[in-house]
Short mmCIF file of C-alpha atoms in Angstrom, two decimals:
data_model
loop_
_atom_site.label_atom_id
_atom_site.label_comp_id
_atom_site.label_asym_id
_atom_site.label_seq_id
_atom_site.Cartn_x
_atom_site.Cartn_y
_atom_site.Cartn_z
CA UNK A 1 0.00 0.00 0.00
CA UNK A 2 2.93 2.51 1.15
CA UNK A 3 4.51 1.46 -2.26
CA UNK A 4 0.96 2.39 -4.64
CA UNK A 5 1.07 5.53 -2.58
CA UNK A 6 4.15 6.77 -3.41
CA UNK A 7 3.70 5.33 -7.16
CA UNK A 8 0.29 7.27 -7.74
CA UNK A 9 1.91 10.45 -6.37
CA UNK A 10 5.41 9.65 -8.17
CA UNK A 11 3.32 9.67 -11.49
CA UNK A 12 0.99 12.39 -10.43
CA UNK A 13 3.10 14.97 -9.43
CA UNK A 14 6.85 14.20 -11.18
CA UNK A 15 6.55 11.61 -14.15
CA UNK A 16 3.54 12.09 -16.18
CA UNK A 17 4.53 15.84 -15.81
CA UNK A 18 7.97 15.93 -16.78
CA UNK A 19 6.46 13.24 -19.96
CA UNK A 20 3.80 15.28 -20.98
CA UNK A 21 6.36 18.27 -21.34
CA UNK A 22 8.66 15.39 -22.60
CA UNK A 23 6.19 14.98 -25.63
CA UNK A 24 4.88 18.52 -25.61
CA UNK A 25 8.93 19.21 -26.75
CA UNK A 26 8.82 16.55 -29.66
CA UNK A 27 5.45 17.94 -30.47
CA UNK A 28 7.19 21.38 -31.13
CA UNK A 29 9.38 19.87 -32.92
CA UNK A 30 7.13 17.54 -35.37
CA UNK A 31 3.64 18.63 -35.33
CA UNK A 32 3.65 22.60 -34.86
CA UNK A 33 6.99 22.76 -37.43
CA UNK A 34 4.30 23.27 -39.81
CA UNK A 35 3.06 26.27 -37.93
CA UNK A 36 6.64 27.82 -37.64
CA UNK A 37 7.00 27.30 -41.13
CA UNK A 38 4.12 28.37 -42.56
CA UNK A 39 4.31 31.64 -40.70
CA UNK A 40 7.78 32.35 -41.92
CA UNK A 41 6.12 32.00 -45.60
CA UNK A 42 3.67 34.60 -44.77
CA UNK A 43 6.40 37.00 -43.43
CA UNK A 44 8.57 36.25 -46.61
CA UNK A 45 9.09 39.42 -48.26
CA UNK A 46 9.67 37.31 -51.28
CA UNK A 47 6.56 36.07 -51.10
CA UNK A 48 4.90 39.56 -50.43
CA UNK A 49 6.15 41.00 -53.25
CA UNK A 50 5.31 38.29 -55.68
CA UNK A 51 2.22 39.12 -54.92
CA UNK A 52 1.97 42.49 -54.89
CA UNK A 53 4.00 42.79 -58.13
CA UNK A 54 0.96 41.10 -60.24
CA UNK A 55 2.11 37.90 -59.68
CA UNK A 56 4.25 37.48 -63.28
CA UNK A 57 6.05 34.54 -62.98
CA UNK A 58 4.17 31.18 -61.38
CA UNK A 59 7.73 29.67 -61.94
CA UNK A 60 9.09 31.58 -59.59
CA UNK A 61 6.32 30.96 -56.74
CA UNK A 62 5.67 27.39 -57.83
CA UNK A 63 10.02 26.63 -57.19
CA UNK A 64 10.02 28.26 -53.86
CA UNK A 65 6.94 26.05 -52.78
CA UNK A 66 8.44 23.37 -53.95
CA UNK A 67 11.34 23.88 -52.21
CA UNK A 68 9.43 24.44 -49.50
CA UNK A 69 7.56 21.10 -49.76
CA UNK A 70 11.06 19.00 -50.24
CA UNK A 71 12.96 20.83 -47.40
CA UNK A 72 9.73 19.97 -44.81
CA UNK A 73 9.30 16.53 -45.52
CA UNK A 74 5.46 18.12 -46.34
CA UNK A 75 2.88 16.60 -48.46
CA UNK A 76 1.87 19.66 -49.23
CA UNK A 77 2.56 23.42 -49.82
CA UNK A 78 0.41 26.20 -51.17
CA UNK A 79 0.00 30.03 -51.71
CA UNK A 80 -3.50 31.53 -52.44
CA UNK A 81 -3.78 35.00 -53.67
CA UNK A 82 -6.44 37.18 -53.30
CA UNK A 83 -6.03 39.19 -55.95
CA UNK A 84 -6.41 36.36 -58.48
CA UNK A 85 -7.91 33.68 -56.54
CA UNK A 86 -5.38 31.34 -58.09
CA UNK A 87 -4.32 28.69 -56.39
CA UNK A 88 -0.27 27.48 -56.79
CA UNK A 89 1.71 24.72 -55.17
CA UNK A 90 4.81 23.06 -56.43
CA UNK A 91 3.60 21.52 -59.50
CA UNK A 92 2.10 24.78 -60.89
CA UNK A 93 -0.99 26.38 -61.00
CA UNK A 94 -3.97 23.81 -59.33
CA UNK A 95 -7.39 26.12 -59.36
CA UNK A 96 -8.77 29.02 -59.19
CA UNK A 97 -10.89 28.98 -56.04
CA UNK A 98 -14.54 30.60 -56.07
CA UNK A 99 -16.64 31.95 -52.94
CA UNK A 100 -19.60 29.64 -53.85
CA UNK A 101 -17.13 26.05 -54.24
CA UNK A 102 -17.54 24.42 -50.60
CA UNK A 103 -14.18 22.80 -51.07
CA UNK A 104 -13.00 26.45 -51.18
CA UNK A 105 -14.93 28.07 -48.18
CA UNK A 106 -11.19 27.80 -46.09
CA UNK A 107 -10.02 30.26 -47.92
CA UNK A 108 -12.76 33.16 -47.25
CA UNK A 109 -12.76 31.78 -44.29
CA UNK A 110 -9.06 32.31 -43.60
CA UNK A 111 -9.71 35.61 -45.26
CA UNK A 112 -11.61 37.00 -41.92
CA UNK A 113 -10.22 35.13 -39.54
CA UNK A 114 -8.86 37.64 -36.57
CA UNK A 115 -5.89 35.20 -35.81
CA UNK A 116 -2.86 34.90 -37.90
CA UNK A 117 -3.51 31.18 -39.08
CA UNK A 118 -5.96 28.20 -38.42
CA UNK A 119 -5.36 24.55 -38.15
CA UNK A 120 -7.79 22.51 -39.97
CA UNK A 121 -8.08 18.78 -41.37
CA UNK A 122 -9.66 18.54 -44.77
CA UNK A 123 -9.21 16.51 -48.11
CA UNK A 124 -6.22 17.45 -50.15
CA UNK A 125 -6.67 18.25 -54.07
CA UNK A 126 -3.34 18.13 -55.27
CA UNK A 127 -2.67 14.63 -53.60
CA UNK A 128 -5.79 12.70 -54.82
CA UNK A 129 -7.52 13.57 -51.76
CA UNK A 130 -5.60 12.43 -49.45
CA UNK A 131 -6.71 13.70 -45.04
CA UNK A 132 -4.25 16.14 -44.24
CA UNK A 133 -3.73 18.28 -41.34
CA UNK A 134 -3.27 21.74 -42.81
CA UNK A 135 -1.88 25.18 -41.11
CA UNK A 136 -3.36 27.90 -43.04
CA UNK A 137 -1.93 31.04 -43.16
CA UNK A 138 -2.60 34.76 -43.70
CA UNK A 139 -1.01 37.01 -45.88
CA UNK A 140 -0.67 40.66 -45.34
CA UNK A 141 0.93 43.37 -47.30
CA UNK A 142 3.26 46.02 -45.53
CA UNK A 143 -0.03 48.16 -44.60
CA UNK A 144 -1.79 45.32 -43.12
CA UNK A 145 -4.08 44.66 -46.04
CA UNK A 146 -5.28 40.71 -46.47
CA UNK A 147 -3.48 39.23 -50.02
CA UNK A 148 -3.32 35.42 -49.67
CA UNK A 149 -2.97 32.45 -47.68
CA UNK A 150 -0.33 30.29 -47.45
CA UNK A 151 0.67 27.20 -45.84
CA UNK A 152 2.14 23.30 -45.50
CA UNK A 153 0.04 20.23 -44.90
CA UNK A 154 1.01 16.97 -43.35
CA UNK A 155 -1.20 13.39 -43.48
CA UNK A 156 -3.24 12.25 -41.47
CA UNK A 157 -1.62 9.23 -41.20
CA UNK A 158 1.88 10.47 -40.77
CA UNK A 159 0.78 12.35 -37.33
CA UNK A 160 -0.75 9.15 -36.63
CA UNK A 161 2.64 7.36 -37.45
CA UNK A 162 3.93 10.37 -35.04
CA UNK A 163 1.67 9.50 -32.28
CA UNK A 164 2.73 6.16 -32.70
CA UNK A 165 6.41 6.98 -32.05
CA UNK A 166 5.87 8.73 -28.94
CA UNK A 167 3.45 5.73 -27.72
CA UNK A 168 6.23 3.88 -27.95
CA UNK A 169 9.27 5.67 -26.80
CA UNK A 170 6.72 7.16 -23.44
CA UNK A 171 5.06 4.05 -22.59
CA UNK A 172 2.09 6.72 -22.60
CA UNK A 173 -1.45 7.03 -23.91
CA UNK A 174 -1.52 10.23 -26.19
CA UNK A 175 -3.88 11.91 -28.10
CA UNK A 176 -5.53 15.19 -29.01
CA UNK A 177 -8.88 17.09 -28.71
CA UNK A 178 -9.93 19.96 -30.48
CA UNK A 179 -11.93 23.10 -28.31
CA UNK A 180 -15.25 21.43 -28.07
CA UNK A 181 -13.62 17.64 -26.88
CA UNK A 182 -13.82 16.18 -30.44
CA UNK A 183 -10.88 13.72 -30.67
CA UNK A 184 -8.95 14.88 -33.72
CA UNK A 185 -5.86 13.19 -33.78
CA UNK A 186 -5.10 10.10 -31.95
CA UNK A 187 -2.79 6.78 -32.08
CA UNK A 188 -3.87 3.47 -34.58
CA UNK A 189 -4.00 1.98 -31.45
CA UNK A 190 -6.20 3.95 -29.68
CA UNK A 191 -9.36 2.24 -27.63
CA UNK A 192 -11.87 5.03 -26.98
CA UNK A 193 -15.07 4.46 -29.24
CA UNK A 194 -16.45 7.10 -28.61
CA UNK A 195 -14.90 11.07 -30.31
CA UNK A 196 -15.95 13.22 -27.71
CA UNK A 197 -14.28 13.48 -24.08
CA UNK A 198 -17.25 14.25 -22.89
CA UNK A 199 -18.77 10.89 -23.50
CA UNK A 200 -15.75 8.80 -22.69
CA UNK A 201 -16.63 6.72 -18.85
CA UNK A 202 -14.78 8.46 -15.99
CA UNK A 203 -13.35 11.30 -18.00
CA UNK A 204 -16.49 13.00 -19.04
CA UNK A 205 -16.29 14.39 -14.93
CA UNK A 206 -13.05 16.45 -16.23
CA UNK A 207 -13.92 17.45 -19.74
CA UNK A 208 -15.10 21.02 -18.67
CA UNK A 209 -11.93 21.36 -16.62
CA UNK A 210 -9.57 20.06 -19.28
CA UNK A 211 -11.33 22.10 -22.20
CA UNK A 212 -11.47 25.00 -19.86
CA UNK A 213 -7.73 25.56 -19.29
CA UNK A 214 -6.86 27.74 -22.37
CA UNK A 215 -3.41 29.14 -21.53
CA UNK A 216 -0.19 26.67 -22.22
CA UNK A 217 -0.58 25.08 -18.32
CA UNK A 218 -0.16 21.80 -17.41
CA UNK A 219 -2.78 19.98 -15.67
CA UNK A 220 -2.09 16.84 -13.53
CA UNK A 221 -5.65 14.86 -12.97
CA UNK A 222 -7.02 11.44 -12.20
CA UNK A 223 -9.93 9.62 -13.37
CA UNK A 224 -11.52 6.21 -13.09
CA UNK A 225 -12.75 3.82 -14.94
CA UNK A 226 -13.32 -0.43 -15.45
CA UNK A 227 -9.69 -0.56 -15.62
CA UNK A 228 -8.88 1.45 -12.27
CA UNK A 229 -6.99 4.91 -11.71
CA UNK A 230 -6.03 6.42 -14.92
CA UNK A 231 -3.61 9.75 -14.72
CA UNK A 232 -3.92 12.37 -16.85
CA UNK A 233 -1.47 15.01 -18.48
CA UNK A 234 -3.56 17.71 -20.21
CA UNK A 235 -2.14 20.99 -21.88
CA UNK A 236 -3.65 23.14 -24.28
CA UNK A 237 -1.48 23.81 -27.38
CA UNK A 238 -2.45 27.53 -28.98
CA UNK A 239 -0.26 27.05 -31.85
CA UNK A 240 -2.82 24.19 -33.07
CA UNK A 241 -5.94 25.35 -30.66
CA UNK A 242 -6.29 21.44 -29.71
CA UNK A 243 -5.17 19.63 -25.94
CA UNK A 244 -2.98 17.59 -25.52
CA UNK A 245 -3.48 14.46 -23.00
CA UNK A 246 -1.43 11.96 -22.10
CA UNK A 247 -2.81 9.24 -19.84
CA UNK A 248 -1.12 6.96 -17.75
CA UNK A 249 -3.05 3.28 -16.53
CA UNK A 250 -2.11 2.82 -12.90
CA UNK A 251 -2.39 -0.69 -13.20
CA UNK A 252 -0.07 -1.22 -15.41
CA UNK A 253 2.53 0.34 -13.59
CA UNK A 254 2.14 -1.56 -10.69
CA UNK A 255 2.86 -4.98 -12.07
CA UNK A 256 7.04 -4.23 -12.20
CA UNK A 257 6.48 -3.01 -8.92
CA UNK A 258 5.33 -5.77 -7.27
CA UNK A 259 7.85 -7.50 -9.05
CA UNK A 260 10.56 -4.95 -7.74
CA UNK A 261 9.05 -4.90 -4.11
CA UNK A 262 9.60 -8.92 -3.43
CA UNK A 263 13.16 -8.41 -5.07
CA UNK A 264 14.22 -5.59 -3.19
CA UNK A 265 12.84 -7.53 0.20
CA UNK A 266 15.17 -10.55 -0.48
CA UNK A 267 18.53 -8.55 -1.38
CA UNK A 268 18.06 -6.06 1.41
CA UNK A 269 18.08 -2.53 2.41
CA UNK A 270 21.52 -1.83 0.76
CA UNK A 271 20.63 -1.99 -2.84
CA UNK A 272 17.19 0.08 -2.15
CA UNK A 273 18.66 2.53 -1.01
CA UNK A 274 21.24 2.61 -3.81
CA UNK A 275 18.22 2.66 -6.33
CA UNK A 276 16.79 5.13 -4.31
CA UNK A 277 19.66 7.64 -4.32
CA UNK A 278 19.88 6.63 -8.32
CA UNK A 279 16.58 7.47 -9.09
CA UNK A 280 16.53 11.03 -6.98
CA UNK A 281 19.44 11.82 -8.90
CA UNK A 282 18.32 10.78 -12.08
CA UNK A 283 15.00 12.70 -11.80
CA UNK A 284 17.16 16.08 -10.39
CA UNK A 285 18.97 16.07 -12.82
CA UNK A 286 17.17 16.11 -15.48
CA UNK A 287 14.73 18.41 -13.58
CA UNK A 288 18.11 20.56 -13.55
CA UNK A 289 18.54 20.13 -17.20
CA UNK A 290 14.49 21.37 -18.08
CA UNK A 291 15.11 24.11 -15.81
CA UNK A 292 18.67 25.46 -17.74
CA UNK A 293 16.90 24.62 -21.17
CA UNK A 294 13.63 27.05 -19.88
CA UNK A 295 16.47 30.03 -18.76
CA UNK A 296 18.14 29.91 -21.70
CA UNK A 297 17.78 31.57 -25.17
CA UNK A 298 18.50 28.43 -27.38
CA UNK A 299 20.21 30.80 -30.46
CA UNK A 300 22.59 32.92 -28.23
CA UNK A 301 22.69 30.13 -25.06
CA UNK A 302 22.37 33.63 -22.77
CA UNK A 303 19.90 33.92 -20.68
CA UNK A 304 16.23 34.43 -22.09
CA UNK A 305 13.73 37.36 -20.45
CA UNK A 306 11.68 35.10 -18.13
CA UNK A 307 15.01 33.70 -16.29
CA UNK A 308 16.59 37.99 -16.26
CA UNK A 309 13.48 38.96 -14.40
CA UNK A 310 14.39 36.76 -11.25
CA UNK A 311 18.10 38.12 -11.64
CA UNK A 312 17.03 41.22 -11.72
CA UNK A 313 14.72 40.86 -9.03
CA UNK A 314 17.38 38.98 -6.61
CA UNK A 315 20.15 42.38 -7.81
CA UNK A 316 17.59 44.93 -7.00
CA UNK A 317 17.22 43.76 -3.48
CA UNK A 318 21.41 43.38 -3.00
CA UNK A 319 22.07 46.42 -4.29
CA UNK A 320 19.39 47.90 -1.58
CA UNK A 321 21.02 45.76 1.05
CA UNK A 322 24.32 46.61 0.44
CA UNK A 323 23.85 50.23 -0.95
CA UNK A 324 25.98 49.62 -4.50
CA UNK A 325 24.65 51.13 -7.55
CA UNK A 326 23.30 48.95 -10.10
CA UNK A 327 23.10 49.93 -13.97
CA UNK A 328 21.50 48.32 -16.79
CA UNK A 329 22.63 48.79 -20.47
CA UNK A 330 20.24 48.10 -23.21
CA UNK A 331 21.97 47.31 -26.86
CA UNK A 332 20.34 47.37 -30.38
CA UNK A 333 21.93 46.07 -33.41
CA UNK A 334 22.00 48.48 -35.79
CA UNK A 335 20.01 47.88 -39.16
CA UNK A 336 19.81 44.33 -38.46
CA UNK A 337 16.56 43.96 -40.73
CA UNK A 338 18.74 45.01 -43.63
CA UNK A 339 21.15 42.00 -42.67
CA UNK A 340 18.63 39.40 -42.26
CA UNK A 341 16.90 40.78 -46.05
CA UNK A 342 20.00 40.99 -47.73
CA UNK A 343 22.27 38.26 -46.36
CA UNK A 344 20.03 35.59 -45.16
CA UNK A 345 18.62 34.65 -41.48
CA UNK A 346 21.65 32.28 -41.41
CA UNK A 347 24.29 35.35 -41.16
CA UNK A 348 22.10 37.03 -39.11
CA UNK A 349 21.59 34.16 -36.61
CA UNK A 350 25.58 33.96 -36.66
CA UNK A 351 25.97 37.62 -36.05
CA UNK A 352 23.57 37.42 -32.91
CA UNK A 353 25.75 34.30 -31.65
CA UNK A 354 29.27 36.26 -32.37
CA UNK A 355 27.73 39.06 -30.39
CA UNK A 356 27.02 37.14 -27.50
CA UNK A 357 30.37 36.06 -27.72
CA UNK A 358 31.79 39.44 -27.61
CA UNK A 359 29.72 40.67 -24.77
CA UNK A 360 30.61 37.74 -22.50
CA UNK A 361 34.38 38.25 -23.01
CA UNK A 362 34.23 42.27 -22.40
CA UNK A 363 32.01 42.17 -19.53
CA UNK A 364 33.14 41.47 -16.18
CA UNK A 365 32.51 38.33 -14.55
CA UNK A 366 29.98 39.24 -12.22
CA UNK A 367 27.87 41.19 -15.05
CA UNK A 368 24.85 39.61 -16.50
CA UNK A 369 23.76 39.42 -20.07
CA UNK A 370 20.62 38.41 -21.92
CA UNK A 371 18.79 38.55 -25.13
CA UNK A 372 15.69 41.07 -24.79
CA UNK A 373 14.08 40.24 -27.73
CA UNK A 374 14.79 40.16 -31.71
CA UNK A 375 18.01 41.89 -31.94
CA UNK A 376 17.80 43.43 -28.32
CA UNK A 377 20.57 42.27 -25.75
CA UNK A 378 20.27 43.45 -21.96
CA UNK A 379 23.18 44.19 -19.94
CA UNK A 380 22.74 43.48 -16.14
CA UNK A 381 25.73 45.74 -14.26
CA UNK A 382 26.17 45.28 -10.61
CA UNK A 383 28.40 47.29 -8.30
CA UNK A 384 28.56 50.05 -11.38
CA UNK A 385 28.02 53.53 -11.53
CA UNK A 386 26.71 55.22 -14.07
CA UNK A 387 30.11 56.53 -15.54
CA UNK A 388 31.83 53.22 -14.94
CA UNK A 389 28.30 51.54 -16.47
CA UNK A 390 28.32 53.93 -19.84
CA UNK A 391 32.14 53.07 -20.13
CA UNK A 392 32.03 49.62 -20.08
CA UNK A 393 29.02 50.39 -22.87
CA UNK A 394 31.10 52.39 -24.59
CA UNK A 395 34.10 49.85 -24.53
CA UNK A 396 31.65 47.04 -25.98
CA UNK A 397 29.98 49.44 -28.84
CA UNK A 398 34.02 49.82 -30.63
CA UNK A 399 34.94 46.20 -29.55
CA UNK A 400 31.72 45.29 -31.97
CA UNK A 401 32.21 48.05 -34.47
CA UNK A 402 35.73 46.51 -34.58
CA UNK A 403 34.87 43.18 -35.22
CA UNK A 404 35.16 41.67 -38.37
CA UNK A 405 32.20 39.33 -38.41
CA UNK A 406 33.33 37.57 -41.22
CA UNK A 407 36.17 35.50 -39.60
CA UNK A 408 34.33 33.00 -37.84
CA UNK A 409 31.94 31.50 -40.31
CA UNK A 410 31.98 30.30 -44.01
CA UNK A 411 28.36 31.59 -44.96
CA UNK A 412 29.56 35.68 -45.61
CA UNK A 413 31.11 36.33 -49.01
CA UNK A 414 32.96 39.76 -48.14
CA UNK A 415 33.61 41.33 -44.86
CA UNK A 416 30.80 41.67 -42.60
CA UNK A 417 30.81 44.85 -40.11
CA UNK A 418 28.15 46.40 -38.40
CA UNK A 419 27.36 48.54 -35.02
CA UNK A 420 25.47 48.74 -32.42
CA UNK A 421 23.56 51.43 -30.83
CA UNK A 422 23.30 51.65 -26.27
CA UNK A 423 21.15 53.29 -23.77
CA UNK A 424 22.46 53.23 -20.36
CA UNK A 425 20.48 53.72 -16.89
CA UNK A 426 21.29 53.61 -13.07
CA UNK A 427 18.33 52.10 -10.82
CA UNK A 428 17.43 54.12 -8.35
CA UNK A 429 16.27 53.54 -5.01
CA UNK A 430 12.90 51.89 -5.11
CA UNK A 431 12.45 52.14 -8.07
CA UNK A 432 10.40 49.75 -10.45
CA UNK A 433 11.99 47.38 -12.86
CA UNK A 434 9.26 49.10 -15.81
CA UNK A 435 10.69 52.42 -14.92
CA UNK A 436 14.19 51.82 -15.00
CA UNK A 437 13.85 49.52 -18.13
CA UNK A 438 11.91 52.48 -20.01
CA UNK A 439 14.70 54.82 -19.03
CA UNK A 440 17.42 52.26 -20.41
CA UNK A 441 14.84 52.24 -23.69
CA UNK A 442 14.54 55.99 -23.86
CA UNK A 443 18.76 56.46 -24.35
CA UNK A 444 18.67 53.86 -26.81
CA UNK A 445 16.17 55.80 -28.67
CA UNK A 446 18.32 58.75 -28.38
CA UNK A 447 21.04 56.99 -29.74
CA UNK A 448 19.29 55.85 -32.41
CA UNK A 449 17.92 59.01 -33.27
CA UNK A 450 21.48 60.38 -32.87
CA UNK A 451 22.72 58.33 -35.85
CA UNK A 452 23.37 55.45 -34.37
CA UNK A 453 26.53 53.51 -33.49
CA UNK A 454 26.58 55.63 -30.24
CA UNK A 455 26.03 55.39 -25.94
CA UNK A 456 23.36 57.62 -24.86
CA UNK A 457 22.66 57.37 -21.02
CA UNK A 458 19.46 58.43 -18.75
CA UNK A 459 20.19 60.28 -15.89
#
C-alpha cells in the first residue's frame, strides 16, 4: 500500500509531468513545425512582393513552394492569392478557387479570420484527396491589407505514425482534442469508441476542466474507470488550438512493482537505497537540465527574459542591502533587418551568436547578459556607476564596431561589419523594474535618433 502511494503520487506529481512536457517538446518539434513554417512563408518578403507585383512569374512561386515542400518533408505546400484567386503549389498552378465552391470556403474563411492562421483537417486536391492536417496562413501586405494564404500540410496518417512513435518511446497514452472535446488526432492503437471526451466513462467528470484551461498550463488529474486509476497530463497547445493528454493506466505500472518490491525484500536494504539515491538523482537532474533549457535563449545560449526577471529581481534587493549602484545597459543592433533581407537569417543568426560572444568576453565576470528580444541584448551591471556603467558600454559598442564578423563563419562572401547602438540607466532607489527599463529604452532611442553607433545614457 505505502509502495501504490508513493507510485500514484510519483506519477501524479513528477513523471507524467515531466512526460507530458517530454512529448509537448517533440510535439514542437514535429507537429507545430508546420506552424513555424508556414508563418515564416507569410512573413517572406519574397513572397509579399510576388504578390503584390501582379504575380508574373508562377515559376518563380511554384520553385520556392516546392522547395518548400522538399525541405519539410510536407505533403503539401500552397500560396492563395487574393487578388487572383489562383491557387499554386509546387507543381504549378492547381485552381482558381470561387466563394460559392464548398471545397474552397477555407479560404474566405481564412480571409476573416482575426488570428494569424488556423489549423484545420480537410481533403487534399493536389494529392488525390488524401486527409491532411493543414496550417493555413494569412497574408498581409506592408499596410496590413489581407493578399493570400499560405501554408504546408502533413497526413493524417503520418501524425498518426507520429503519435505512434511517442506511444512507444513514453510508454504513454496520447492523443488530441480539439476546443469542443472532439478527438482529432489520436494513435492506430487507440481504444476510446467514442470522439468526444465528454462521453468517454470516468473522464467526461473532467472534460469542462480540461477544455477550460486555455493558456499553455499543465494539468495533472485522475480519473476512473473499469480498468482502475487512470492519470492524466492535459495541456492546451495555442499554436494548433487542440489539448494535448497523455494518460497513464495505474495498473499497469504496478505490475514491475510488485515484481521490484519482493526483489528488493530478499537482497536487502543496501541496494534500495542505492536505487533510491539513483533514481533522486536521475530525476534532479534532469529536472536541472528542463530548468537550464527554460532560462536559456536556445540561439545565443544567454539567458532568455523570463530567467533575467528573477536576476534582476534577486540584484535589486542586494544592491538595496548593500547600498551599491546597479546599472543596466540596453543594446540594439544596428540595421539588423537590412542583414537578415540581404544576407540571409543564417548570417544574421551567426551575427547574434558572435555578439554574444563578444559581450561575454568584455564584460566582467559578475555582469549579466541576456537577449531582450529580436536583436535586443540586456546588460545586467552590478556594483557600477553610471560613468563606470556607460564606459564599459562604450568599450563594448568599438569592440563590436571593430569586429570583423566575417572571420568565424563560411556563410559571408565579403567582410561583414556592423554597429550597435546603447542606452544606459542607473536604478534608483525603489524604483520599479518598468521604470528603469523604459529609461534604459529611452537612451537607446536617443542613440538611435542620434545616428546610431553611439552610448546615450538616462540620468
Amino acid at each position: 500500500m505505502v509502495s501504490k502511494e508513493a507510485l500514484q503520487r510519483g506519477l501524479s506529481e513528477n513523471t507524467l509531468p515531466i512526460t507530458g512536457d517530454n512529448v509537448y517538446s517533440e510535439i514542437q518539434k514535429d507537429i507545430l513545425r508546420p506552424v513555424f513554417v508556414s508563418a515564416q512563408m507569410a512573413h517572406d518578403t519574397f513572397v509579399k512582393d510576388w504578390i503584390i507585383n501582379g504575380e508574373e512569374d508562377a515559376q518563380q512561386i511554384t520553385k520556392y513552394l516546392k522547395e518548400i515542400k522538399t525541405k519539410n518533408q510536407a505533403i503539401s505546400s500552397f500560396l492563395v492569392s487574393d487578388l487572383t484567386k489562383n491557387y499554386y503549389y509546387g507543381d504549378g498552378l492547381l485552381k482558381t478557387v470561387k466563394e460559392n465552391e464548398p471545397r474552397d470556403q477555407w479560404f474566405f474563411r481564412v480571409k476573416n479570420l482575426k488570428s494569424d492562421y488556423e489549423t484545420n483537417v480537410d481533403a487534399d486536391l493536389a494529392n488525390r484527396d488524401s486527409i491532411t492536417i493543414f496550417t493555413n496562413y494569412r497574408v498581409v501586405d506592408y499596410s496590413g491589407k489581407f493578399i493570400g494564404a499560405v501554408g504546408i500540410g502533413l497526413t493524417l496518417d503520418t501524425m498518426k505514425r507520429l503519435i505512434d512513435s511517442y506511444q512507444t518511446r513514453f510508454q504513454r497514452t496520447i492523443y488530441f482534442v480539439d476546443k469542443k472535446g472532439n478527438v482529432v488526432l489520436s494513435s492506430s492503437s487507440f481504444r476510446q469508441k467514442k470522439t468526444n471526451i465528454a462521453q468517454i466513462p470516468g473522464l467526461e467528470q473532467l472534460s469542462k476542466q480540461i477544455l477550460g484551461n486555455t493558456k499553455n498550463d499543465s494539468l495533472h488529474l485522475e480519473y476512473v474507470n473499469d480498468n482502475g486509476s487512470i492519470f492524466v497530463n492535459s495541456r492546451f497547445l495555442p499554436e494548433l488550438g487542440w489539448h494535448l493528454l497523455v494518460e497513464q493506466d495505474l495498473a499497469g505500472e504496478l505490475q514491475p512493482l510488485q515484481k521490484l518490491l519482493l526483489v528488493n525484500a530478499s537482497i536487502g536494504l543496501g541496494i534500495t537505497l542505492t536505487v533510491i539515491l539513483i533514481v533522486l538523482f536521475s530525476v534532479r537532474r534532469y529536472q536541472q537540465r528542463i530548468e537550464k533549457s527554460a532560462a536559456t535563449d536556445s540561439l545565443t545560449k544567454l539567458l532568455n527574459r523570463q530567467a533575467f526577471d528573477f536576476v534582476f529581481q534577486q540584484a535589486i534587493l542586494d544592491s538595496e542591502r548593500s547600498r551599491q549602484p546597479l546599472c543596466v545597459a540596453l543594446m540594439d543592433i544596428d540595421h539588423f533587418k537590412k542583414i537578415n533581407d540581404k544576407q540571409g537569417h543564417l548570417i544574421g543568426d551567426h551575427v547574434l551568436r558572435e555578439i554574444a560572444a563578444i559581450a561575454k568576453r568584455s564584460l566582467r565576470e559578475s555582469d549579466v547578459i541576456c537577449r531582450w528580444g529580436g536583436e535586443e541584448f540586456l546588460l545586467l551591471l552590478k556594483n557600477c556607476t553610471l560613468e563606470k556603467a556607460t564606459s564599459i558600454a562604450e568599450n563594448l559598442r568599438t569592440t563590436i564596431a571593430a569586429n570583423d564578423f566575417s572571420r568565424t563563419t563560411d556563410l559571408a562572401k565579403t567582410k561583414l561589419s556592423l554597429t550597435v547602438s546603447m542606452g544606459v540607466a542607473e536604478c534608483k532607489l525603489h524604483e520599479s523594474e518598468d521604470s528603469v527599463f523604459e529609461r534604459a529604452d529611452v537612451a537607446l532611442y536617443q542613440a538611435k535618433e542620434s545616428g546610431r553607433n553611439s552610448v546615450y545614457f538616462s540620468e
